[in-house]
Short mmCIF file of C-alpha atoms in Angstrom, two decimals:
data_model
loop_
_atom_site.label_atom_id
_atom_site.label_comp_id
_atom_site.label_asym_id
_atom_site.label_seq_id
_atom_site.Cartn_x
_atom_site.Cartn_y
_atom_site.Cartn_z
CA MET A 1 -19.95 -11.29 -12.27
CA PRO A 2 -19.19 -12.91 -8.92
CA PRO A 3 -15.58 -13.23 -7.88
CA ALA A 4 -13.73 -16.48 -8.40
CA SER A 5 -14.48 -17.43 -4.82
CA SER A 6 -18.17 -18.24 -4.64
CA GLY A 7 -18.75 -18.09 -0.95
CA ARG A 8 -17.21 -19.89 2.01
CA GLN A 9 -13.90 -18.43 3.13
CA ALA A 10 -11.12 -20.93 3.69
CA HIS A 11 -9.39 -20.36 6.97
CA ARG A 12 -6.62 -22.02 8.88
CA GLN A 13 -7.25 -22.95 12.47
CA VAL A 14 -3.93 -24.77 12.79
CA PRO A 15 -0.53 -24.06 11.24
CA PRO A 16 -0.50 -25.40 7.68
CA LYS A 17 1.68 -28.42 6.98
CA GLY A 18 2.91 -27.59 3.57
CA GLY A 19 3.21 -25.86 0.27
CA LEU A 20 6.05 -25.09 -2.05
CA VAL A 21 8.74 -22.63 -1.26
CA GLY A 22 7.43 -20.47 -4.11
CA ALA A 23 6.09 -17.19 -5.39
CA SER A 24 2.62 -16.56 -3.99
CA ARG A 25 0.92 -16.08 -0.63
CA ARG A 26 0.95 -19.87 -0.24
CA SER A 27 4.45 -20.45 -1.52
CA CYS A 28 7.76 -18.88 -2.52
CA ILE A 29 10.07 -20.28 -5.17
CA VAL A 30 13.70 -19.29 -5.13
CA ALA A 31 14.13 -18.15 -8.74
CA LEU A 32 15.83 -14.81 -8.15
CA SER A 33 19.29 -13.55 -7.32
CA LEU A 34 18.93 -13.07 -3.60
CA VAL A 35 21.33 -12.42 -0.78
CA GLY A 36 20.51 -15.51 1.26
CA VAL A 37 17.80 -18.02 0.49
CA GLY A 38 15.90 -17.24 3.67
CA SER A 39 14.76 -13.92 2.22
CA ALA A 40 13.13 -15.66 -0.75
CA CYS A 41 9.97 -16.37 1.21
CA ALA A 42 9.63 -12.81 2.42
CA ILE A 43 8.85 -11.32 -0.99
CA ASP A 44 6.55 -12.05 -3.91
CA LEU A 45 7.64 -12.18 -7.50
CA PRO A 46 6.02 -9.37 -9.53
CA ILE A 47 2.53 -10.20 -10.82
CA SER A 48 2.43 -13.67 -9.36
CA GLU A 49 -0.46 -14.77 -11.59
CA ARG A 50 1.46 -14.19 -14.83
CA ILE A 51 3.62 -17.01 -16.19
CA ALA A 52 6.42 -15.67 -18.40
CA SER A 53 9.18 -18.27 -17.92
CA VAL A 54 9.94 -21.60 -16.27
CA ARG A 55 8.30 -21.71 -12.86
CA PRO A 56 7.25 -24.41 -10.35
CA LEU A 57 3.62 -23.94 -9.30
CA ALA A 58 3.04 -26.98 -7.09
CA MET A 59 4.40 -30.33 -6.00
CA ARG A 60 2.31 -33.42 -5.36
CA VAL A 61 3.42 -36.20 -3.02
CA GLU A 62 1.84 -39.62 -3.53
CA ALA A 63 2.06 -42.80 -1.49
CA ILE A 64 2.83 -45.50 -4.05
CA ASP A 65 2.86 -48.81 -2.17
CA PHE A 66 -0.81 -49.53 -2.82
CA VAL A 67 -3.07 -50.22 -5.77
CA PRO A 68 -4.80 -46.86 -6.38
CA ASP A 69 -8.54 -46.55 -5.82
CA PRO A 70 -9.95 -45.33 -9.17
CA ASP A 71 -12.69 -43.43 -7.35
CA ARG A 72 -10.44 -41.56 -4.93
CA PRO A 73 -7.28 -39.46 -5.28
CA PRO A 74 -4.03 -41.04 -4.06
CA ARG A 75 -2.80 -40.54 -0.52
CA SER A 76 -0.48 -37.61 0.12
CA GLU A 77 0.47 -38.94 3.57
CA ALA A 78 2.58 -42.01 4.24
CA LEU A 79 3.83 -43.99 7.21
CA PRO A 80 7.49 -44.77 7.88
CA VAL A 81 8.79 -47.60 5.62
CA GLU A 82 6.09 -46.85 3.01
CA SER A 83 7.23 -45.37 -0.32
CA ILE A 84 6.37 -41.95 -1.74
CA ARG A 85 6.81 -40.18 -5.08
CA ALA A 86 7.21 -36.42 -5.60
CA ILE A 87 5.62 -35.00 -8.78
CA PRO A 88 6.44 -31.33 -9.45
CA PHE A 89 4.14 -29.17 -11.57
CA ILE A 90 6.58 -26.93 -13.45
CA VAL A 91 5.32 -24.72 -16.27
CA ASP A 92 6.43 -22.07 -18.72
CA ASP A 93 4.64 -19.79 -21.17
CA GLN A 94 3.97 -22.74 -23.50
CA GLY A 95 2.59 -25.33 -21.10
CA PRO A 96 3.59 -27.77 -18.35
CA LEU A 97 7.09 -29.22 -18.61
CA THR A 98 7.06 -32.94 -19.33
CA PRO A 99 9.17 -35.25 -17.16
CA GLU A 100 11.55 -35.54 -20.11
CA ARG A 101 12.01 -31.76 -20.28
CA ILE A 102 12.44 -31.48 -16.51
CA GLU A 103 15.16 -34.13 -16.56
CA ALA A 104 16.95 -32.79 -19.65
CA GLU A 105 16.66 -29.03 -19.08
CA LEU A 106 16.43 -28.52 -15.31
CA GLU A 107 18.64 -31.51 -14.36
CA PRO A 108 17.27 -31.50 -10.80
CA ILE A 109 18.74 -33.12 -7.73
CA TRP A 110 16.63 -33.91 -4.66
CA LEU A 111 17.34 -33.81 -0.92
CA ALA A 112 15.28 -35.11 2.00
CA CYS A 113 15.47 -33.87 5.59
CA PRO A 114 13.44 -34.88 8.71
CA MET A 115 11.51 -31.90 10.02
CA GLN A 116 10.78 -31.30 13.67
CA PRO A 117 7.08 -30.67 14.39
CA ILE A 118 7.60 -26.95 15.01
CA GLN A 119 9.75 -26.32 11.93
CA GLY A 120 8.59 -24.52 8.82
CA LEU A 121 9.62 -25.23 5.25
CA PHE A 122 13.34 -25.05 4.50
CA ALA A 123 14.13 -24.90 8.24
CA CYS A 124 15.43 -28.47 8.31
CA LEU A 125 17.93 -28.08 5.46
CA SER A 126 18.92 -24.52 6.35
CA GLY A 127 19.63 -25.61 9.91
CA GLN A 128 22.37 -27.91 8.58
CA LEU A 129 24.08 -25.33 6.36
CA PRO A 130 26.74 -24.71 5.22
CA LEU A 131 27.26 -28.02 3.43
CA ALA A 132 29.03 -29.31 0.35
CA LEU A 133 26.97 -31.40 -2.06
CA ASP A 134 29.52 -34.22 -2.13
CA GLU A 135 29.31 -34.44 1.67
CA ILE A 136 25.63 -35.42 1.56
CA GLU A 137 25.12 -39.18 1.59
CA ASP A 138 22.35 -41.00 -0.27
CA CYS A 139 19.18 -41.70 1.68
CA PRO A 140 19.71 -45.25 3.00
CA PRO A 141 17.15 -48.06 2.84
CA VAL A 142 15.15 -48.66 5.99
CA ASP A 143 17.01 -50.67 8.63
CA PHE A 144 14.30 -52.80 10.21
CA SER A 145 16.68 -53.93 12.94
CA ALA A 146 16.35 -50.40 14.35
CA LEU A 147 12.82 -51.37 15.37
CA ASP A 148 14.12 -54.06 17.74
CA PRO A 149 13.42 -52.69 21.25
CA SER A 150 15.90 -55.16 22.74
CA LEU A 151 18.75 -53.16 21.19
CA GLY A 152 18.09 -50.13 23.37
CA THR A 153 15.62 -47.35 24.05
CA GLU A 154 16.77 -44.86 21.40
CA LEU A 155 14.51 -44.38 18.43
CA PRO A 156 16.18 -44.39 14.99
CA ALA A 157 17.32 -41.35 13.02
CA MET A 158 17.96 -40.69 9.33
CA PRO A 159 20.78 -38.59 7.84
CA ALA A 160 19.83 -34.93 7.81
CA PRO A 161 19.88 -34.15 4.97
CA CYS A 162 20.31 -37.04 2.55
CA ARG A 163 20.21 -37.18 -1.24
CA ILE A 164 17.33 -39.07 -2.87
CA PRO A 165 18.79 -41.63 -5.30
CA VAL A 166 17.44 -41.39 -8.86
CA GLY A 167 17.85 -43.69 -11.81
CA VAL A 168 17.10 -46.64 -9.54
CA GLY A 169 13.81 -48.48 -10.00
CA ALA A 170 10.96 -46.03 -10.52
CA SER A 171 12.88 -43.05 -9.09
CA THR A 172 13.75 -40.51 -11.80
CA PRO A 173 15.20 -36.98 -11.65
CA ALA A 174 11.79 -35.59 -12.71
CA GLU A 175 9.69 -37.72 -10.33
CA PRO A 176 11.87 -39.11 -7.52
CA SER A 177 10.63 -41.79 -5.16
CA MET A 178 11.96 -43.03 -1.85
CA GLN A 179 11.08 -45.20 1.10
CA VAL A 180 10.09 -43.10 4.10
CA PRO A 181 12.90 -43.68 6.61
CA LEU A 182 12.65 -44.28 10.32
CA ASP A 183 13.33 -41.12 12.28
CA PHE A 184 12.59 -39.99 15.81
CA ASN A 185 11.00 -36.74 14.55
CA PHE A 186 8.20 -38.66 12.83
CA PHE A 187 7.15 -40.17 16.17
CA LEU A 188 6.83 -36.64 17.55
CA GLY A 189 4.62 -35.43 14.70
CA GLY A 190 7.34 -34.24 12.32
CA ASP A 191 7.33 -34.56 8.55
CA LEU A 192 9.78 -34.94 5.68
CA GLU A 193 11.17 -31.91 3.87
CA LEU A 194 11.83 -32.46 0.14
CA THR A 195 14.06 -29.99 -1.71
CA MET A 196 14.53 -29.83 -5.47
CA ILE A 197 17.53 -27.92 -6.87
CA GLY A 198 17.73 -27.24 -10.61
CA HIS A 199 18.49 -24.54 -13.16
CA ARG A 200 16.29 -22.62 -15.58
CA THR A 201 18.79 -21.93 -18.38
CA ASP A 202 22.10 -23.20 -19.70
CA GLY A 203 23.86 -20.22 -18.14
CA VAL A 204 24.41 -22.07 -14.87
CA SER A 205 24.56 -25.73 -13.79
CA THR A 206 22.57 -27.51 -11.11
CA GLU A 207 25.84 -28.14 -9.28
CA ARG A 208 26.50 -24.37 -9.22
CA CYS A 209 23.00 -23.76 -7.88
CA ALA A 210 23.50 -26.41 -5.19
CA GLU A 211 26.87 -24.92 -4.28
CA ALA A 212 25.27 -21.50 -3.77
CA LEU A 213 22.27 -22.80 -1.84
CA LEU A 214 24.17 -25.19 0.40
CA GLY A 215 27.03 -22.74 0.92
CA GLU A 216 24.66 -19.94 1.96
CA GLN A 217 25.74 -17.82 -0.98
CA PRO A 218 23.55 -15.61 -3.22
CA VAL A 219 21.47 -17.89 -5.44
CA PRO A 220 21.81 -17.00 -9.16
CA PHE A 221 18.66 -15.94 -10.98
CA GLU A 222 18.97 -18.94 -13.29
CA CYS A 223 18.51 -21.37 -10.38
CA LEU A 224 15.29 -23.04 -9.26
CA VAL A 225 14.81 -24.26 -5.71
CA ALA A 226 11.48 -25.78 -4.64
CA VAL A 227 10.71 -27.12 -1.17
CA GLN A 228 7.73 -29.30 -0.28
CA ARG A 229 6.54 -30.91 2.93
CA ALA A 230 5.77 -34.63 2.67
CA SER A 231 3.32 -35.50 5.43
CA ILE A 232 4.24 -38.52 7.53
CA GLY A 233 1.32 -40.04 9.36
CA PRO A 234 -1.40 -40.05 10.48
CA ASP A 235 0.37 -39.29 13.76
CA ALA A 236 -1.96 -41.50 15.80
CA GLU A 237 -1.31 -44.43 13.44
CA ILE A 238 2.46 -43.94 13.84
CA LEU A 239 2.10 -44.10 17.63
CA ARG A 240 0.00 -47.24 17.36
CA LEU A 241 2.54 -48.94 15.08
CA ALA A 242 5.38 -47.88 17.39
CA ALA A 243 3.54 -49.34 20.37
CA ASP A 244 2.91 -52.58 18.47
CA ALA A 245 6.65 -52.77 17.71
CA GLY A 246 7.51 -52.38 21.39
CA LEU A 247 9.19 -48.99 20.96
CA PRO A 248 9.20 -46.60 23.95
CA ILE A 249 6.38 -44.13 23.32
CA ASP A 250 5.47 -43.12 26.89
CA GLN A 251 6.65 -39.57 26.31
CA LEU A 252 5.28 -39.25 22.79
CA GLY A 253 1.57 -38.91 23.48
CA SER A 254 -1.53 -40.94 24.21
CA LEU A 255 -3.12 -43.33 21.78
CA PRO A 256 -6.68 -42.60 20.63
CA PRO A 257 -9.05 -45.54 20.22
CA ASP A 258 -8.63 -47.40 16.93
CA ASP A 259 -11.99 -46.16 15.68
CA GLN A 260 -10.82 -42.54 16.14
CA ILE A 261 -7.65 -42.85 14.06
CA PRO A 262 -8.40 -40.93 10.83
CA GLU A 263 -7.51 -42.14 7.38
CA ALA A 264 -4.38 -40.75 5.75
CA ASP A 265 -4.49 -37.37 4.04
CA ARG A 266 -5.36 -37.60 0.34
CA ASN A 267 -4.64 -35.35 -2.59
CA THR A 268 -7.34 -33.21 -4.14
CA GLN A 269 -8.82 -33.75 -7.61
CA VAL A 270 -10.36 -31.50 -10.23
CA THR A 271 -13.36 -33.40 -11.60
CA GLY A 272 -14.93 -30.77 -13.84
CA PHE A 273 -13.94 -27.76 -15.88
CA ARG A 274 -16.64 -26.01 -17.96
CA VAL A 275 -16.11 -22.99 -20.18
CA VAL A 276 -18.37 -20.59 -22.09
CA VAL A 277 -16.84 -18.25 -24.67
CA SER A 278 -18.95 -15.08 -24.59
CA ASP A 279 -19.03 -11.87 -26.63
CA GLU A 280 -20.74 -10.01 -23.77
CA PRO A 281 -20.28 -9.97 -20.00
CA VAL A 282 -22.47 -12.49 -18.17
CA GLY A 283 -24.37 -11.15 -15.16
CA ARG A 284 -24.46 -12.85 -11.78
CA ASP A 285 -28.05 -14.01 -12.19
CA ASP A 286 -27.35 -15.56 -15.59
CA LEU A 287 -24.04 -17.19 -14.78
CA LEU A 288 -25.26 -20.65 -13.81
CA ARG A 289 -27.87 -20.73 -16.58
CA VAL A 290 -25.34 -19.78 -19.24
CA LEU A 291 -22.86 -22.37 -18.02
CA GLU A 292 -25.59 -25.02 -17.90
CA GLU A 293 -26.93 -24.23 -21.37
CA GLN A 294 -23.72 -23.39 -23.19
CA GLY A 295 -20.89 -24.71 -21.06
CA THR A 296 -18.37 -26.96 -22.77
CA GLU A 297 -16.55 -29.61 -20.76
CA VAL A 298 -12.82 -29.09 -21.14
CA ALA A 299 -10.17 -31.75 -20.55
CA ALA A 300 -6.70 -30.97 -19.22
CA GLY A 301 -4.49 -29.84 -22.08
CA ASP A 302 -7.36 -29.03 -24.47
CA THR A 303 -7.14 -26.08 -26.88
CA LEU A 304 -10.14 -23.77 -27.34
CA MET A 305 -10.74 -21.02 -29.88
CA ALA A 306 -11.64 -17.40 -29.06
CA ARG A 307 -11.44 -13.97 -30.64
CA ALA A 308 -9.57 -11.03 -29.20
CA GLY A 309 -11.81 -9.19 -26.73
CA GLN A 310 -14.04 -12.17 -25.91
CA THR A 311 -14.49 -13.44 -22.34
CA LEU A 312 -14.23 -17.01 -21.11
CA VAL A 313 -16.61 -17.79 -18.25
CA ILE A 314 -15.15 -20.69 -16.25
CA GLU A 315 -16.55 -23.11 -13.69
CA THR A 316 -14.29 -25.57 -11.90
CA THR A 317 -15.46 -28.41 -9.66
CA SER A 318 -13.75 -30.48 -6.98
CA PRO A 319 -15.76 -32.95 -4.87
CA GLU A 320 -16.88 -31.58 -1.53
CA ASP A 321 -16.86 -35.17 -0.26
CA ASP A 322 -13.07 -35.21 -0.73
CA LEU A 323 -12.66 -32.68 2.09
CA GLN A 324 -11.50 -34.81 5.01
CA THR A 325 -11.97 -34.56 8.75
CA TYR A 326 -8.72 -35.00 10.66
CA LEU A 327 -7.46 -34.87 14.23
CA ILE A 328 -4.96 -32.53 15.87
CA SER A 329 -3.45 -32.83 19.32
CA ALA A 330 -5.14 -30.74 22.00
CA GLU A 331 -4.64 -30.20 25.70
CA ASP A 332 -4.64 -33.01 28.26
CA GLY A 333 -3.72 -35.63 25.67
CA MET A 334 -7.01 -35.18 23.81
CA TYR A 335 -7.63 -34.73 20.09
CA GLU A 336 -9.76 -32.17 18.25
CA GLU A 337 -11.40 -32.56 14.85
CA ARG A 338 -10.71 -30.19 11.97
CA GLN A 339 -12.30 -30.01 8.52
CA GLU A 340 -10.26 -29.36 5.37
CA ASN A 341 -10.97 -26.41 3.09
CA TYR A 342 -10.15 -25.82 -0.57
CA ARG A 343 -7.85 -23.14 -1.93
CA GLY A 344 -7.40 -22.60 -5.66
CA ASP A 345 -4.80 -20.45 -7.41
CA TRP A 346 -5.18 -19.23 -11.00
CA TYR A 347 -2.33 -18.33 -13.37
CA ARG A 348 -2.24 -17.17 -16.98
CA THR A 349 0.38 -16.57 -19.64
CA TRP A 350 -1.63 -13.72 -21.20
CA GLY A 351 -4.96 -11.97 -20.75
CA THR A 352 -6.90 -10.65 -17.78
CA LEU A 353 -8.26 -12.78 -14.92
CA LEU A 354 -11.09 -11.56 -12.73
CA SER A 355 -9.52 -13.19 -9.67
CA ASN A 356 -6.33 -15.04 -8.81
CA ASP A 357 -7.75 -17.32 -6.10
CA SER A 358 -10.84 -19.29 -5.13
CA ASP A 359 -11.94 -21.27 -2.10
CA ASP A 360 -14.94 -23.46 -2.86
CA PRO A 361 -15.65 -26.94 -4.27
CA VAL A 362 -17.42 -25.16 -7.15
CA SER A 363 -15.77 -21.87 -8.13
CA TYR A 364 -16.09 -19.39 -10.96
CA ASN A 365 -13.76 -17.05 -12.79
CA THR A 366 -13.60 -15.05 -15.99
CA TRP A 367 -10.65 -14.74 -18.35
CA GLN A 368 -10.77 -11.86 -20.84
CA MET A 369 -8.87 -12.13 -24.09
CA ILE A 370 -7.37 -8.65 -23.71
CA PRO A 371 -3.80 -7.81 -22.64
CA GLY A 372 -3.34 -7.94 -18.89
CA GLU A 373 -0.82 -6.35 -16.59
CA GLN A 374 2.75 -6.80 -17.89
CA ASP A 375 1.44 -8.07 -21.27
CA ASP A 376 2.41 -6.36 -24.51
CA ILE A 377 -0.30 -3.71 -24.89
CA GLU A 378 0.74 -2.90 -28.46
CA SER A 379 -0.83 -6.15 -29.65
CA ASP A 380 -4.36 -7.49 -29.17
CA LEU A 381 -3.06 -11.04 -29.43
CA PRO A 382 -0.79 -13.19 -27.24
CA PRO A 383 2.62 -14.30 -28.56
CA ASP A 384 2.12 -16.92 -31.30
CA GLY A 385 -1.62 -16.42 -30.85
CA ARG A 386 -1.88 -18.81 -27.88
CA ALA A 387 -2.64 -18.19 -24.21
CA THR A 388 -2.60 -20.76 -21.41
CA LEU A 389 -4.51 -20.93 -18.13
CA TYR A 390 -3.21 -22.90 -15.14
CA PHE A 391 -5.30 -23.82 -12.09
CA VAL A 392 -3.83 -25.34 -8.90
CA GLN A 393 -6.31 -26.74 -6.37
CA ARG A 394 -5.11 -27.40 -2.80
CA ASP A 395 -6.66 -28.24 0.51
CA ASP A 396 -5.23 -26.76 3.67
CA ARG A 397 -3.09 -29.80 4.38
CA GLN A 398 -0.99 -31.46 1.66
CA GLY A 399 -3.60 -32.35 -0.95
CA VAL A 400 -2.98 -30.79 -4.38
CA SER A 401 -4.02 -31.23 -8.01
CA TRP A 402 -3.87 -29.07 -11.12
CA PHE A 403 -5.47 -28.33 -14.47
CA TRP A 404 -4.63 -26.34 -17.57
CA PHE A 405 -5.90 -25.56 -21.05
CA HIS A 406 -4.89 -23.37 -24.00
CA VAL A 407 -6.76 -20.79 -26.06
CA MET A 408 -5.91 -19.91 -29.65
CA VAL A 409 -6.81 -16.23 -29.96
CA THR A 410 -7.68 -14.83 -33.39
CA PRO A 411 -8.14 -11.17 -34.41
#
């Protein structure tokens, strides 16, 4: 059986602009009692592919000012004054948490902070600590008068950090939205840092978690802190808009020709998930034939049936055409092209996965219905007879999507 990655190796030629502060190679989620939040990203939670309790796996940022194109995923990159929405993918051993559960159980609050181009995740907020939650003002609406060059040469700035208002319009605690503010860092190539603070159990409140995080105290195990980069750009388009508004951009970089300004970064999408339930292992040479002849299309949230000991052969598809070409700044005011790559991460609540990651538009994996590492080996069945598989597909910028399905396992 081939590994879950079917060929091309994803590699980063430029520093990545994103990911969650979470619990894998790509991310680190603060869900432990740690002495200082900064150490959270230096360690991995045990058995990162196994989901045993409430855990954020990804966060999707969408630009929401436009009618979506039904044939293309929504933009993950927005310009100043456009509006964005953050959609966290938070799961437990039963399935993804609904927005209602996130709001009622996690009670999250959200902060935004303008990142400098050289900063990594959590650097913007941590650079302002210590803070008290009640000292942080709400993110203000955009002041368009700040774009008037006759008022001076200084470019505008936003509060760092500010609290994203929820309960107003479409902005909710589970899926907050905000207008991208005007800030000098965005004209230099910076982005927006989004931080969610919540709690996993009733043993501690969100306010207590915020007090610990913002006061640079040990973060209780019951707390959840997720950090995501919201891309602001494309950078060349920001410079063009600033020049059109008469803002001073002489020191910010050169403008590429209009026909060389790339489109905004878009999220990824999972367009196909096929599964074969097999009594016997499927060899490499027979894999595609078996999937073609016996593969069943699975929709997100579906429930399949399998017996203990059987193997699920899985094929997942994301369009190769969705991988975008983008520009990065190079020497002498020039720009270089880069091509996105895919990166998939696999998680399970029970069972044994062949691989925990993949890197191709079409990737394969196997999921055996036998106890895996840290599962209860005294039983051949998962708790309540149900196991869940989660798949998170990213590109190497800010695009992300996800998929999941359940399996009822019988003796």
